[in-house]
Amino acid sequence: MSKFRGHTAIVGIGQTPYYKRGTSPDPELKLALRAIVTACEDAAIDPRDIDGFVSYASERSDAPKLMSALGTRQVRLAALSWFHGGGIPGALNLAASAIIAGQAEVVAVYRSLAERMGQRLRVNVAQSDTSPQYLVNGIESPVQILALRAQRLMEADGVPRSALRAATQASYYHARNNPRAMGRHMLVDDQAYDHSRMIAEPYRLFDCSRENDGACAVLVVSAERARRTPKTPAYILSVPMGTMAGGGALEENWRPYYSTAGHKELADRMWAESGYAPHDVDVAQVYMNNNAMGIGSLVDHGFCTLENAGEFLAFENLIAPDGKLPINTSGGDLAEGFIHGMGLLPEAVRQIRGESTNQVPGAKLSLMTGGPGDWLSSTCLLGAEETL
Amino acid sequence: MEYSFEQHRITGGIGADDEYWRGLERGVFQLPRCSGCGRWTWPAHYRCGQCGSWDTEWVAVEPQGTVFSWTRSWYAFDRVIERKDDLPYVTLVTEIPAAGGTRIMGMLQGDEAGLRIGAPVRGTIHPPCAKSKWYASICWELVR
């Protein structure tokens, strides 16, 4: 049996309001503090007791900048999980591993973004590490790079446009009930979707995530300590990080190509470690920097195949409370907002607590996938006590 | 010879592909293969992960291949703003069978009719200019 499975849990979640990019009244560091302190209040844990700080990508609100404002007694763990949005469950992996190994007790996993402190998110995401192959040839944004993958997924692998539309419409449908969601008043019917402007073919505007200011945090503690906190713990069953052989920083030369998400090997490890299978999952928060990549991730996780993705990705299947696999029940990256994907994690926890604004009744197994198509990625299966 | 790209260096990525850009500036489309095991390695790297060799041989290859993937950009993104006036433009990922299926990017030029995955293309080398960030570049044309 895994030394990892079920030995830690998320016991606190915190989110600031989401702002349109560039409009946060607070700088990043204050947003990070707000999210972390909110997560502490949620878990009834003193912020001074946080001894571990883990984030991912290009996070700038690091432990040394946070600690005097939190009253930190001791920093025992401070780490970044490479690379981009692929690093979110990976950050949980670092947190949980440290707790299991006795290297930290209360670990905050968080991400904070405010555009006026830095650059457009898409530039921030790229971390000035885009190679000349792309930039010389008119490609700079993640959406353009991911469009190359989506073109393969659709044109070569045959996943229909209707699957992308359904993922978008399910996200906006769920956003209606979420007061935090930036897209809650937006009606994306077939007409609105089909006529939205083209960004980078095959991606239209509504296929793309947003860019928002805000911060999200979760607190991870041992399973033992979790049982002494007030809210229902979301146990970490498996959060593998990594990539397959033939993956990495290969400038579209992956073999096999990431037309799905490069998540197959990760997902296989997650199912093996958790002891569960796709049909056991109650609800999924699927990272959608762009919807086709998230669909690729669902294929890699085994929820559907390239052949039947069009059938599986039907609106009715994707919505709470009764869909076969409700996805992005907060609105997700497309319709709630995009704090580099971090908002998906608190929603995955709320589903286990029964606190979502689009609750799947009795949800016990809650999936959150990391950034699809990232050079390194990770994926996360959370479970209620009964799943241990 | 003084190379334009060396004065306008883009630092992202692995960064072992200087010979590729030098080749293009001299008018040669050349790709790397491992001197030890002969494996085509792209993007270029410092060591062959298959045989352990540190040596690379740069081989001139006919710029011919097929469209592996493509996107047509409709938005003027910040870091490629030099191409604003060309919107919408198509970027290809081209697979080169003569180089072990190495996939190289480049702009599509000429008639776009018939653009699809698998379509044969032929490349021409273009000298450094502002649009290609003062790197020489290869542009692809659909073979009719």
CSV table of N, CA and C in Angstrom, one decimal, chain B residues 25-99:
chain,number,residue,atom,x,y,z
B,25,GLU,N,21.0,31.6,-41.8
B,25,GLU,CA,21.5,32.9,-42.3
B,25,GLU,C,22.5,32.8,-43.4
B,26,ARG,N,23.1,31.6,-43.5
B,26,ARG,CA,24.0,31.3,-44.7
B,26,ARG,C,23.2,30.7,-45.8
B,27,GLY,N,21.9,30.5,-45.6
B,27,GLY,CA,21.1,30.0,-46.7
B,27,GLY,C,21.0,28.4,-46.7
B,28,VAL,N,21.4,27.8,-45.6
B,28,VAL,CA,21.3,26.3,-45.5
B,28,VAL,C,20.4,25.9,-44.4
B,29,PHE,N,19.5,24.9,-44.8
B,29,PHE,CA,18.6,24.3,-43.9
B,29,PHE,C,19.2,23.1,-43.3
B,30,GLN,N,19.7,23.2,-42.1
B,30,GLN,CA,20.5,22.1,-41.5
B,30,GLN,C,19.9,21.7,-40.2
B,31,LEU,N,19.9,20.4,-39.9
B,31,LEU,CA,19.4,19.9,-38.7
B,31,LEU,C,20.4,18.9,-38.0
B,32,PRO,N,20.2,18.8,-36.7
B,32,PRO,CA,21.2,18.1,-35.9
B,32,PRO,C,20.9,16.6,-35.8
B,33,ARG,N,22.0,15.8,-36.0
B,33,ARG,CA,21.9,14.4,-35.6
B,33,ARG,C,23.1,14.0,-34.7
B,34,CYS,N,22.9,13.0,-33.9
B,34,CYS,CA,23.9,12.6,-33.0
B,34,CYS,C,25.1,11.9,-33.7
B,35,SER,N,26.3,12.4,-33.4
B,35,SER,CA,27.5,11.8,-34.1
B,35,SER,C,27.7,10.4,-33.6
B,36,GLY,N,27.2,10.0,-32.4
B,36,GLY,CA,27.4,8.7,-31.9
B,36,GLY,C,26.5,7.7,-32.5
B,37,CYS,N,25.2,7.9,-32.4
B,37,CYS,CA,24.2,6.9,-32.8
B,37,CYS,C,23.4,7.3,-34.0
B,38,GLY,N,23.6,8.5,-34.5
B,38,GLY,CA,22.9,8.9,-35.8
B,38,GLY,C,21.5,9.3,-35.6
B,39,ARG,N,21.0,9.5,-34.4
B,39,ARG,CA,19.6,9.8,-34.1
B,39,ARG,C,19.4,11.3,-34.3
B,40,TRP,N,18.3,11.6,-35.1
B,40,TRP,CA,18.0,13.0,-35.2
B,40,TRP,C,17.4,13.5,-33.9
B,41,THR,N,17.9,14.7,-33.5
B,41,THR,CA,17.6,15.2,-32.2
B,41,THR,C,17.1,16.6,-32.3
B,42,TRP,N,15.8,16.8,-32.0
B,42,TRP,CA,15.3,18.2,-32.1
B,42,TRP,C,14.2,18.4,-31.0
B,43,PRO,N,14.3,19.5,-30.3
B,43,PRO,CA,15.3,20.5,-30.5
B,43,PRO,C,16.7,20.0,-30.2
B,44,ALA,N,17.7,20.7,-30.7
B,44,ALA,CA,19.1,20.4,-30.5
B,44,ALA,C,19.4,20.4,-29.0
B,45,HIS,N,20.3,19.5,-28.6
B,45,HIS,CA,20.6,19.5,-27.2
B,45,HIS,C,22.1,19.3,-27.1
B,46,TYR,N,22.6,19.2,-25.8
B,46,TYR,CA,24.0,19.1,-25.6
B,46,TYR,C,24.6,17.7,-25.5
B,47,ARG,N,23.7,16.8,-25.2
B,47,ARG,CA,24.1,15.4,-25.1
B,47,ARG,C,23.0,14.5,-25.6
B,48,CYS,N,23.4,13.4,-26.2
B,48,CYS,CA,22.4,12.4,-26.7
B,48,CYS,C,22.0,11.6,-25.5
B,49,GLY,N,20.7,11.6,-25.2
B,49,GLY,CA,20.2,10.8,-24.1
B,49,GLY,C,20.1,9.3,-24.4
B,50,GLN,N,20.3,9.0,-25.7
B,50,GLN,CA,20.2,7.6,-26.1
B,50,GLN,C,21.5,6.9,-26.0
B,51,CYS,N,22.6,7.5,-26.5
B,51,CYS,CA,23.9,6.9,-26.5
B,51,CYS,C,25.0,7.6,-25.7
B,52,GLY,N,24.6,8.8,-25.2
B,52,GLY,CA,25.6,9.4,-24.3
B,52,GLY,C,26.6,10.3,-25.0
B,53,SER,N,26.5,10.4,-26.3
B,53,SER,CA,27.5,11.2,-27.0
B,53,SER,C,27.3,12.7,-26.8
B,54,TRP,N,28.4,13.5,-26.7
B,54,TRP,CA,28.3,14.9,-26.6
B,54,TRP,C,28.4,15.6,-27.9
B,55,ASP,N,28.6,14.9,-29.0
B,55,ASP,CA,28.9,15.5,-30.3
B,55,ASP,C,27.7,15.4,-31.2
B,56,THR,N,27.5,16.5,-31.9
B,56,THR,CA,26.4,16.6,-32.9
B,56,THR,C,26.9,17.0,-34.2
B,57,GLU,N,26.3,16.4,-35.2
B,57,GLU,CA,26.7,16.7,-36.6
B,57,GLU,C,25.5,17.4,-37.2
B,58,TRP,N,25.8,18.5,-37.9
B,58,TRP,CA,24.7,19.3,-38.5
B,58,TRP,C,24.6,18.9,-40.0
B,59,VAL,N,23.5,18.5,-40.4
B,59,VAL,CA,23.3,17.9,-41.8
B,59,VAL,C,22.4,18.8,-42.6
B,60,ALA,N,22.8,19.2,-43.8
B,60,ALA,CA,22.0,19.9,-44.7
B,60,ALA,C,20.9,19.0,-45.2
B,61,VAL,N,19.6,19.5,-45.1
B,61,VAL,CA,18.4,18.7,-45.4
B,61,VAL,C,17.6,19.5,-46.4
B,62,GLU,N,17.0,18.8,-47.4
B,62,GLU,CA,16.1,19.5,-48.3
B,62,GLU,C,14.9,20.0,-47.5
B,63,PRO,N,14.5,21.2,-47.6
B,63,PRO,CA,13.4,21.7,-46.8
B,63,PRO,C,12.0,21.3,-47.4
B,64,GLN,N,11.8,20.0,-47.2
B,64,GLN,CA,10.5,19.5,-47.7
B,64,GLN,C,9.9,18.6,-46.6
B,65,GLY,N,8.6,18.7,-46.5
B,65,GLY,CA,7.9,17.9,-45.5
B,65,GLY,C,6.4,18.0,-45.6
B,66,THR,N,5.7,17.6,-44.5
B,66,THR,CA,4.3,17.7,-44.5
B,66,THR,C,3.8,18.5,-43.3
B,67,VAL,N,2.6,19.0,-43.4
B,67,VAL,CA,2.0,19.8,-42.3
B,67,VAL,C,1.7,18.8,-41.2
B,68,PHE,N,2.3,19.1,-40.0
B,68,PHE,CA,1.9,18.2,-38.9
B,68,PHE,C,0.8,18.9,-38.1
B,69,SER,N,1.0,20.2,-37.9
B,69,SER,CA,-0.1,21.0,-37.3
B,69,SER,C,0.0,22.4,-37.7
B,70,TRP,N,-1.0,23.2,-37.5
B,70,TRP,CA,-1.0,24.6,-37.9
B,70,TRP,C,-2.0,25.4,-37.0
B,71,THR,N,-1.8,26.7,-36.9
B,71,THR,CA,-2.8,27.6,-36.3
B,71,THR,C,-2.8,28.9,-37.1
B,72,ARG,N,-3.9,29.5,-37.2
B,72,ARG,CA,-4.0,30.8,-37.9
B,72,ARG,C,-4.3,31.8,-36.7
B,73,SER,N,-3.4,32.8,-36.5
B,73,SER,CA,-3.5,33.7,-35.4
B,73,SER,C,-4.2,34.9,-35.9
B,74,TRP,N,-5.2,35.4,-35.1
B,74,TRP,CA,-6.1,36.5,-35.4
B,74,TRP,C,-5.9,37.7,-34.5
B,75,TYR,N,-5.0,37.5,-33.5
B,75,TYR,CA,-4.9,38.5,-32.4
B,75,TYR,C,-3.4,38.9,-32.4
B,76,ALA,N,-3.2,40.2,-32.2
B,76,ALA,CA,-1.8,40.7,-32.1
B,76,ALA,C,-1.3,40.6,-30.7
B,77,PHE,N,-0.6,39.5,-30.5
B,77,PHE,CA,0.0,39.2,-29.2
B,77,PHE,C,1.2,40.0,-28.9
B,78,ASP,N,1.4,40.4,-27.7
B,78,ASP,CA,2.5,41.4,-27.3
B,78,ASP,C,3.8,41.1,-27.9
B,79,ARG,N,4.3,39.8,-27.6
B,79,ARG,CA,5.7,39.6,-27.9
B,79,ARG,C,6.0,39.2,-29.4
B,80,VAL,N,4.9,39.2,-30.2
B,80,VAL,CA,5.1,39.0,-31.6
B,80,VAL,C,4.3,40.1,-32.4
B,81,ILE,N,4.4,41.3,-31.7
B,81,ILE,CA,3.6,42.5,-32.2
B,81,ILE,C,4.1,42.9,-33.6
B,82,GLU,N,5.3,42.5,-33.9
B,82,GLU,CA,5.9,42.9,-35.2
B,82,GLU,C,5.1,42.3,-36.4
B,83,ARG,N,4.3,41.3,-36.1
B,83,ARG,CA,3.5,40.7,-37.2
B,83,ARG,C,2.0,41.2,-37.3
B,84,LYS,N,1.8,42.3,-36.5
B,84,LYS,CA,0.4,42.8,-36.4
B,84,LYS,C,-0.2,43.1,-37.8
B,85,ASP,N,0.5,43.7,-38.7
B,85,ASP,CA,0.0,44.0,-40.0
B,85,ASP,C,-0.3,42.8,-40.9
B,86,ASP,N,0.2,41.6,-40.5
B,86,ASP,CA,0.0,40.4,-41.3
B,86,ASP,C,-1.2,39.6,-40.8
B,87,LEU,N,-1.9,40.0,-39.8
B,87,LEU,CA,-3.0,39.2,-39.2
B,87,LEU,C,-4.1,39.1,-40.3
B,88,PRO,N,-4.8,38.0,-40.4
B,88,PRO,CA,-4.4,36.7,-39.7
B,88,PRO,C,-3.3,36.0,-40.5
B,89,TYR,N,-2.4,35.4,-39.7
B,89,TYR,CA,-1.3,34.7,-40.4
B,89,TYR,C,-1.3,33.2,-39.9
B,90,VAL,N,-0.7,32.4,-40.7
B,90,VAL,CA,-0.7,30.9,-40.4
B,90,VAL,C,0.8,30.5,-40.0
B,91,THR,N,0.9,29.8,-38.9
B,91,THR,CA,2.2,29.2,-38.5
B,91,THR,C,2.0,27.7,-38.6
B,92,LEU,N,3.0,27.1,-39.2
B,92,LEU,CA,3.0,25.6,-39.4
B,92,LEU,C,4.0,24.9,-38.5
B,93,VAL,N,3.6,23.7,-38.1
B,93,VAL,CA,4.6,22.8,-37.6
B,93,VAL,C,4.8,21.7,-38.7
B,94,THR,N,6.0,21.7,-39.3
B,94,THR,CA,6.2,20.8,-40.5
B,94,THR,C,7.1,19.6,-40.1
B,95,GLU,N,6.6,18.5,-40.5
B,95,GLU,CA,7.4,17.3,-40.2
B,95,GLU,C,8.3,17.0,-41.4
B,96,ILE,N,9.6,16.7,-41.1
B,96,ILE,CA,10.6,16.5,-42.1
B,96,ILE,C,10.9,15.0,-42.2
B,97,PRO,N,10.4,14.3,-43.1
B,97,PRO,CA,10.7,12.8,-43.1
B,97,PRO,C,12.2,12.5,-43.3
B,98,ALA,N,12.9,13.4,-44.1
B,98,ALA,CA,14.3,13.1,-44.3
B,98,ALA,C,15.2,13.3,-43.1
B,99,ALA,N,14.6,13.9,-42.0
B,99,ALA,CA,15.3,14.1,-40.8
B,99,ALA,C,14.6,13.4,-39.7
